[in-house]
Amino acid sequence: MNTDPASTCDNNSTPKPKPTPSATQAAPERMTREDVITWPAADRLRWFSSLTYPHPNLLRTVEHLHELMEPGNDIKVIALIGPTGIGKTTLIDKCLHSLVQRFAPVRLPHEVPVAMVSAPANGERSLSWRTMYRRMQTACGGVLLDQQRKAEVTNDELTAVRADRIGLAQRREFLEAEVRHRRVRLLGIDESHHLLRFGASDAMMDTLKSLADIQAETKLMLVGTYQIAPLLTTYGQLARRSAILHYKRYHLSAQPKDDSPTEDEAAFREVLKNVEEDWPCEEVPNLQAAWQFVMRASLGSVGLMKMQVTQLAALQLAHKSERVRKQDVRRAFKPPKMLDQIEAEMVDGEESLRGACYGEADLDDPGVAALWTPKRGQRRA
């Protein structure tokens, strides 16, 4: 992706005055509520909906991804798994941005350290690997793909194969050459749970694992819901070279207390505090006072919470007075039956990952403490 700003100003022309910032021109992270509160309602809502909020579980997952990206380890496949609606898109953006910054000092102009594609969800019954390889090659910086030709020698003459005769094997060769040329360190597939509906999981995982083996420094990242967990936990050869990063939600205790919150509750309340500070309406709802309701109504998911409070802000902005009304709250948050279904899927998914994630090694062995206890007399001065 080209990040160099294009110049639109003639050197000899008179400088034009800078336009007044608007919701579509200013970067959200540089604006505050005081900056945007006088904007039209639609612009304020657009600004608010674009905001993201770092929190401990998100930052911890990003940190673990950086640890797994170290070239010295043997991990080749990384699965980033979380429940539906938790905010995996925000997490991916944070991860990709931090990885690009990490490789920036040593990146050559032609290199693409991180490439991300989405698995197809177009209703087809079979997966076209040719299409997937083409998407990956484009994400890696490939251009003029339709003009690529595989050369062959016929009657002592070097000729190019017709484009419509380029098969799956040739498309794969083009992708491998692109990955090597661009020095891709991380090749990611978002919405990877869509791959499951094509069946033949063992053959699919062999293909995916082979993508990570294109070159030594390349790793494959699968991003999806709990549905993809069995792909990594039931194949021994893959489990040896893979790691699962669990993007967790926050849990509400059985008897929450305002004056003595748990670590999870305190983290969630801090996010609510930040949301309040950015509220796009004249009247700000007291989210912190209602933190137990909001946390329960969003199942401890920051992504689900943000989606629902954004809907509340939209309903509030629709009123001329911009007042919060009881019926707006009722419409903005999920009803109990839907929450029960979402929570049931979350609980099943969390159980399927118990004891399978990065950082969850079993340390119950009585002798394991010796690993972090230095030998006597061998501590450095």
Coordinates of C-alpha atoms in Angstrom, one line a residue:
M1 CA 0.0 0.0 0.0
N2 CA 1.4 3.3 -1.0
T3 CA 1.4 5.7 1.9
D4 CA 3.2 8.6 0.2
P5 CA 0.8 11.6 -0.1
A6 CA 0.2 12.7 -3.6
S7 CA 1.1 16.3 -4.4
T8 CA -1.7 18.4 -5.9
C9 CA -0.1 21.8 -5.6
D10 CA 1.8 23.5 -8.4
N11 CA 5.1 25.0 -7.2
N12 CA 4.3 28.3 -9.0
S13 CA 0.7 28.6 -7.8
T14 CA -0.5 30.7 -5.0
P15 CA -0.9 28.6 -1.8
K16 CA -4.6 27.9 -1.1
P17 CA -6.0 28.4 2.4
K18 CA -6.4 25.2 4.4
P19 CA -10.0 23.9 4.5
T20 CA -11.9 23.8 7.7
P21 CA -11.6 20.3 9.3
S22 CA -14.6 18.0 8.9
A23 CA -15.6 14.6 10.1
T24 CA -14.3 13.0 6.9
Q25 CA -11.0 15.0 6.7
A26 CA -9.6 14.8 10.2
A27 CA -8.1 11.7 11.8
P28 CA -10.4 10.5 14.6
E29 CA -7.5 10.0 17.1
R30 CA -6.6 13.7 16.8
M31 CA -10.0 15.0 17.5
T32 CA -11.8 15.4 20.9
R33 CA -15.4 15.8 21.8
E34 CA -15.0 19.5 22.1
D35 CA -13.7 19.6 18.6
V36 CA -16.6 17.9 17.0
I37 CA -19.6 18.8 19.2
T38 CA -20.6 21.6 16.9
W39 CA -20.6 19.4 13.8
P40 CA -23.8 18.2 12.1
A41 CA -25.3 15.1 13.8
A42 CA -24.4 12.8 10.9
D43 CA -20.7 13.9 11.0
R44 CA -20.5 13.5 14.8
L45 CA -22.0 10.0 14.6
R46 CA -19.5 9.0 11.8
W47 CA -16.6 10.3 13.9
F48 CA -17.8 8.4 17.0
S49 CA -18.4 5.1 15.2
S50 CA -14.9 5.2 13.8
L51 CA -13.3 5.5 17.2
T52 CA -11.5 2.5 18.8
Y53 CA -10.5 2.0 22.4
P54 CA -7.3 0.1 23.4
H55 CA -7.8 -2.1 26.4
P56 CA -5.7 -4.8 28.3
N57 CA -7.0 -7.8 26.4
L58 CA -6.4 -6.2 23.0
L59 CA -2.9 -4.9 23.9
R60 CA -2.0 -8.3 25.4
T61 CA -3.0 -10.1 22.2
V62 CA -0.9 -7.7 20.1
E63 CA 2.1 -8.2 22.4
H64 CA 1.8 -12.0 22.1
L65 CA 1.6 -11.7 18.3
H66 CA 4.8 -9.8 18.3
E67 CA 6.4 -12.5 20.4
L68 CA 5.3 -15.2 18.0
M69 CA 6.6 -13.2 15.0
E70 CA 10.2 -13.6 16.2
P71 CA 12.1 -15.4 13.5
G72 CA 13.9 -17.6 15.9
N73 CA 10.9 -19.7 16.9
D74 CA 9.4 -22.6 14.9
I75 CA 5.9 -21.3 14.9
K76 CA 4.6 -21.1 11.4
V77 CA 0.8 -20.9 11.8
I78 CA -0.8 -18.4 14.2
A79 CA -4.6 -18.6 14.8
L80 CA -6.2 -15.4 16.2
I81 CA -9.5 -16.6 17.6
G82 CA -12.3 -14.7 19.3
P83 CA -16.1 -14.6 19.7
T84 CA -18.4 -13.0 17.1
G85 CA -18.6 -9.2 17.7
I86 CA -15.7 -8.9 20.1
G87 CA -13.9 -6.5 17.7
K88 CA -11.5 -8.7 15.7
T89 CA -11.4 -6.1 12.9
T90 CA -10.1 -3.5 15.4
L91 CA -7.6 -6.0 16.7
I92 CA -6.4 -6.8 13.2
D93 CA -5.9 -3.1 12.4
K94 CA -3.9 -2.7 15.6
C95 CA -1.8 -5.8 14.9
L96 CA -1.1 -4.9 11.3
H97 CA -0.2 -1.3 12.1
S98 CA 2.2 -2.3 14.8
L99 CA 3.8 -5.0 12.6
V100 CA 4.3 -2.5 9.8
Q101 CA 5.9 -0.1 12.2
R102 CA 8.1 -2.9 13.5
F103 CA 9.5 -3.8 10.1
A104 CA 9.6 -0.2 8.8
P105 CA 13.3 0.5 9.8
V106 CA 14.6 -2.5 7.8
R107 CA 12.0 -2.6 5.0
L108 CA 13.2 -2.0 1.5
P109 CA 10.9 0.0 -0.9
H110 CA 9.7 -3.1 -2.8
E111 CA 9.0 -5.2 0.3
V112 CA 5.5 -5.9 1.7
P113 CA 6.0 -7.2 5.3
V114 CA 2.3 -7.9 6.0
A115 CA -0.3 -9.1 3.5
M116 CA -4.0 -9.7 4.5
V117 CA -6.9 -11.2 2.6
S118 CA -10.4 -12.3 3.4
A119 CA -11.7 -15.8 2.9
P120 CA -14.6 -15.9 0.3
A121 CA -18.1 -16.0 1.6
N122 CA -19.9 -15.9 -1.8
G123 CA -22.2 -18.9 -1.4
E124 CA -20.2 -21.3 -3.6
R125 CA -19.9 -24.9 -2.5
S126 CA -16.3 -25.4 -3.5
L127 CA -13.2 -23.3 -2.7
S128 CA -11.3 -21.9 -5.7
W129 CA -7.7 -22.0 -4.6
R130 CA -6.9 -20.2 -7.8
T131 CA -9.0 -17.3 -6.7
M132 CA -7.4 -17.4 -3.2
Y133 CA -3.9 -17.4 -4.6
R134 CA -4.8 -14.5 -6.8
R135 CA -6.1 -12.5 -3.9
M136 CA -3.0 -13.3 -1.9
Q137 CA -0.7 -12.3 -4.7
T138 CA -2.6 -9.0 -5.1
A139 CA -2.3 -8.4 -1.3
C140 CA 1.5 -9.0 -1.6
G141 CA 1.8 -6.2 -4.1
G142 CA 1.4 -8.2 -7.3
V143 CA 0.4 -6.1 -10.3
L144 CA -0.7 -6.9 -13.9
L145 CA -1.7 -10.4 -12.9
D146 CA -3.6 -10.9 -16.1
Q147 CA -0.5 -10.3 -18.1
Q148 CA 1.6 -12.9 -16.2
R149 CA 2.6 -15.8 -18.4
K150 CA 4.4 -19.0 -17.7
A151 CA 7.1 -19.6 -20.4
E152 CA 7.7 -22.9 -22.1
V153 CA 10.0 -24.1 -24.8
T154 CA 8.3 -25.5 -28.0
N155 CA 10.2 -26.5 -31.0
D156 CA 13.3 -24.8 -29.6
E157 CA 11.4 -21.6 -29.2
L158 CA 10.6 -19.8 -26.0
T159 CA 6.9 -19.0 -25.9
A160 CA 4.4 -17.8 -23.3
V161 CA 1.4 -19.9 -22.2
R162 CA -2.0 -18.3 -22.9
A163 CA -3.5 -16.6 -19.9
D164 CA -6.6 -18.8 -20.0
R165 CA -4.4 -21.9 -19.8
I166 CA -2.7 -20.8 -16.5
G167 CA -3.6 -23.6 -14.1
L168 CA -3.6 -23.8 -10.3
A169 CA 0.0 -25.0 -10.1
Q170 CA 1.2 -22.0 -12.2
R171 CA -0.9 -19.6 -10.1
R172 CA 0.7 -21.0 -7.0
E173 CA 4.2 -20.6 -8.5
F174 CA 3.4 -16.9 -9.2
L175 CA 2.2 -16.5 -5.6
E176 CA 5.4 -18.1 -4.1
A177 CA 7.6 -15.9 -6.3
E178 CA 5.7 -12.8 -5.1
V179 CA 6.0 -13.8 -1.4
R180 CA 9.8 -14.3 -1.8
H181 CA 10.3 -11.1 -3.8
R182 CA 8.3 -9.0 -1.4
R183 CA 9.7 -10.7 1.7
V184 CA 6.3 -11.2 3.2
R185 CA 6.7 -12.0 6.9
L186 CA 3.0 -12.5 7.8
L187 CA 0.4 -13.7 5.3
G188 CA -3.1 -13.5 7.0
I189 CA -6.5 -14.8 6.1
D190 CA -9.4 -13.0 7.8
E191 CA -12.8 -14.6 8.3
S192 CA -11.0 -18.0 7.9
H193 CA -14.0 -19.8 9.4
H194 CA -15.6 -19.4 6.0
L195 CA -13.1 -22.0 4.7
L196 CA -14.7 -24.7 6.9
R197 CA -17.8 -25.0 4.7
F198 CA -15.7 -26.3 1.9
G199 CA -15.0 -29.6 3.8
A200 CA -11.9 -31.7 3.5
S201 CA -10.2 -30.0 6.5
D202 CA -7.1 -32.2 6.4
A203 CA -6.3 -31.3 2.7
M204 CA -7.2 -27.7 3.3
M205 CA -4.8 -27.5 6.3
D206 CA -2.0 -29.1 4.4
T207 CA -2.4 -26.4 1.7
L208 CA -2.5 -23.6 4.3
K209 CA 0.5 -25.0 6.1
S210 CA 2.4 -25.2 2.8
L211 CA 1.8 -21.4 2.4
A212 CA 3.7 -20.8 5.6
D213 CA 6.6 -22.9 4.2
I214 CA 7.2 -20.8 1.1
Q215 CA 10.1 -19.2 2.9
A216 CA 11.6 -19.5 6.4
E217 CA 10.6 -16.0 7.5
T218 CA 7.0 -16.2 6.4
K219 CA 4.2 -17.1 8.9
L220 CA 0.5 -17.7 8.2
M221 CA -2.2 -16.1 10.4
L222 CA -5.7 -17.4 10.5
V223 CA -8.3 -15.0 12.0
G224 CA -11.8 -16.2 12.8
T225 CA -14.3 -17.4 15.4
Y226 CA -14.1 -20.4 17.7
Q227 CA -15.1 -22.6 14.7
I228 CA -11.5 -22.7 13.5
A229 CA -10.1 -24.1 16.7
P230 CA -10.3 -27.8 15.7
L231 CA -8.2 -27.1 12.7
L232 CA -5.2 -26.5 14.9
T233 CA -6.0 -28.8 17.9
T234 CA -6.8 -32.0 16.0
Y235 CA -3.8 -32.2 13.7
G236 CA -0.7 -33.2 15.5
Q237 CA 1.8 -32.1 12.9
L238 CA 0.2 -28.7 12.6
A239 CA -0.2 -28.4 16.4
R240 CA 3.6 -28.7 16.8
R241 CA 4.2 -25.7 14.7
S242 CA 1.2 -23.5 15.5
A243 CA -0.1 -21.3 18.3
I244 CA -3.5 -20.0 19.2
L245 CA -4.0 -16.4 20.4
H246 CA -7.3 -16.1 22.2
Y247 CA -8.8 -12.6 22.1
K248 CA -10.9 -12.9 25.3
R249 CA -13.9 -11.0 26.5
Y250 CA -14.2 -9.6 30.1
H251 CA -16.2 -11.5 32.7
L252 CA -18.6 -10.1 35.2
S253 CA -18.4 -11.6 38.7
A254 CA -21.4 -13.3 40.3
Q255 CA -21.7 -10.4 42.8
P256 CA -20.1 -7.3 41.3
K257 CA -19.4 -4.4 43.6
D258 CA -18.9 -0.8 42.6
D259 CA -16.2 -0.1 45.2
S260 CA -14.2 -3.3 44.7
P261 CA -14.2 -4.4 41.0
T262 CA -12.3 -7.3 39.7
E263 CA -9.5 -6.8 37.2
D264 CA -11.9 -7.6 34.3
E265 CA -14.5 -5.3 35.6
A266 CA -12.1 -2.4 36.2
A267 CA -10.7 -2.8 32.6
F268 CA -14.2 -2.7 31.2
R269 CA -15.2 0.3 33.3
E270 CA -12.1 2.2 32.0
V271 CA -13.3 1.7 28.4
L272 CA -16.7 3.0 29.4
K273 CA -15.1 6.1 30.9
N274 CA -13.3 6.8 27.6
V275 CA -16.5 6.3 25.6
E276 CA -18.2 8.8 27.8
E277 CA -15.5 11.4 27.2
D278 CA -16.0 11.0 23.4
W279 CA -19.8 10.9 23.5
P280 CA -21.1 12.8 20.4
C281 CA -24.2 14.3 21.9
E282 CA -24.9 17.3 24.1
E283 CA -26.3 15.1 26.8
V284 CA -23.9 12.3 27.9
P285 CA -25.4 9.1 29.4
N286 CA -23.9 7.9 32.7
L287 CA -22.4 4.7 31.3
Q288 CA -20.0 4.4 34.3
A289 CA -22.9 4.4 36.8
A290 CA -24.7 1.8 34.7
W291 CA -21.5 -0.3 34.1
Q292 CA -23.0 -3.5 35.4
F293 CA -25.9 -3.3 33.0
V294 CA -23.8 -2.4 30.1
M295 CA -21.2 -5.1 30.8
R296 CA -24.0 -7.7 31.2
A297 CA -25.8 -6.5 28.1
S298 CA -22.6 -6.8 26.0
L299 CA -21.4 -10.0 27.6
G300 CA -18.1 -8.3 28.5
S301 CA -17.3 -7.8 24.8
V302 CA -15.8 -4.4 24.0
G303 CA -16.8 -4.7 20.4
L304 CA -20.4 -5.6 21.1
M305 CA -20.6 -2.8 23.7
K306 CA -19.3 -0.3 21.1
M307 CA -21.8 -1.4 18.6
Q308 CA -24.7 -1.0 21.0
V309 CA -23.7 2.4 22.4
T310 CA -23.1 3.6 18.9
Q311 CA -26.7 2.7 18.1
L312 CA -27.8 4.5 21.3
A313 CA -25.9 7.6 20.2
A314 CA -27.6 7.4 16.8
L315 CA -31.1 7.2 18.4
Q316 CA -30.2 10.1 20.7
L317 CA -29.0 12.3 17.8
A318 CA -32.2 11.7 16.0
H319 CA -34.0 13.8 18.6
K320 CA -33.8 17.6 18.3
S321 CA -33.1 17.9 22.0
E322 CA -30.5 15.1 21.9
R323 CA -31.8 13.7 25.2
V324 CA -31.4 10.0 26.2
R325 CA -34.8 8.3 26.4
K326 CA -35.7 5.0 28.1
Q327 CA -37.1 3.6 24.8
D328 CA -33.8 4.4 23.1
V329 CA -31.9 2.3 25.6
R330 CA -34.4 -0.5 25.1
R331 CA -33.8 -0.4 21.3
A332 CA -30.1 0.0 21.4
F333 CA -29.2 -3.1 23.5
K334 CA -29.7 -6.7 22.6
P335 CA -32.8 -8.5 23.9
P336 CA -32.3 -11.4 26.4
K337 CA -33.0 -14.2 24.0
M338 CA -30.5 -13.0 21.5
L339 CA -27.9 -12.5 24.2
D340 CA -28.5 -16.0 25.6
Q341 CA -27.7 -17.4 22.1
I342 CA -24.6 -15.4 21.7
E343 CA -23.4 -16.2 25.2
A344 CA -24.0 -19.9 24.7
E345 CA -21.8 -19.9 21.6
M346 CA -19.1 -17.9 23.5
V347 CA -19.1 -20.3 26.4
D348 CA -18.8 -23.4 24.1
G349 CA -16.0 -21.7 22.2
E350 CA -14.1 -20.7 25.4
E351 CA -14.4 -24.3 26.6
S352 CA -13.0 -25.6 23.3
L353 CA -9.9 -23.5 23.8
R354 CA -9.3 -24.3 27.4
G355 CA -5.7 -25.4 27.8
A356 CA -4.9 -24.9 24.1
C357 CA -3.8 -21.3 23.9
Y358 CA -0.5 -19.5 23.9
G359 CA 0.6 -18.8 27.4
E360 CA -1.4 -21.6 29.0
A361 CA 1.3 -24.2 29.6
D362 CA 0.7 -26.5 32.5
L363 CA 2.9 -25.5 35.4
D364 CA 1.5 -27.8 38.1
D365 CA 4.7 -30.0 38.1
P366 CA 6.4 -29.4 41.5
G367 CA 9.8 -29.1 39.9
V368 CA 8.9 -26.6 37.3
A369 CA 9.8 -23.6 39.6
A370 CA 13.5 -24.5 39.0
L371 CA 13.2 -23.0 35.5
W372 CA 12.8 -19.5 36.9
T373 CA 15.1 -20.0 39.9
P374 CA 18.7 -19.3 39.1
K375 CA 21.3 -21.7 40.1
R376 CA 23.3 -20.8 43.2
G377 CA 26.5 -19.0 42.3
Q378 CA 25.6 -18.5 38.7
R379 CA 23.8 -15.2 38.9
R380 CA 25.6 -12.5 37.1
A381 CA 27.1 -9.7 39.2

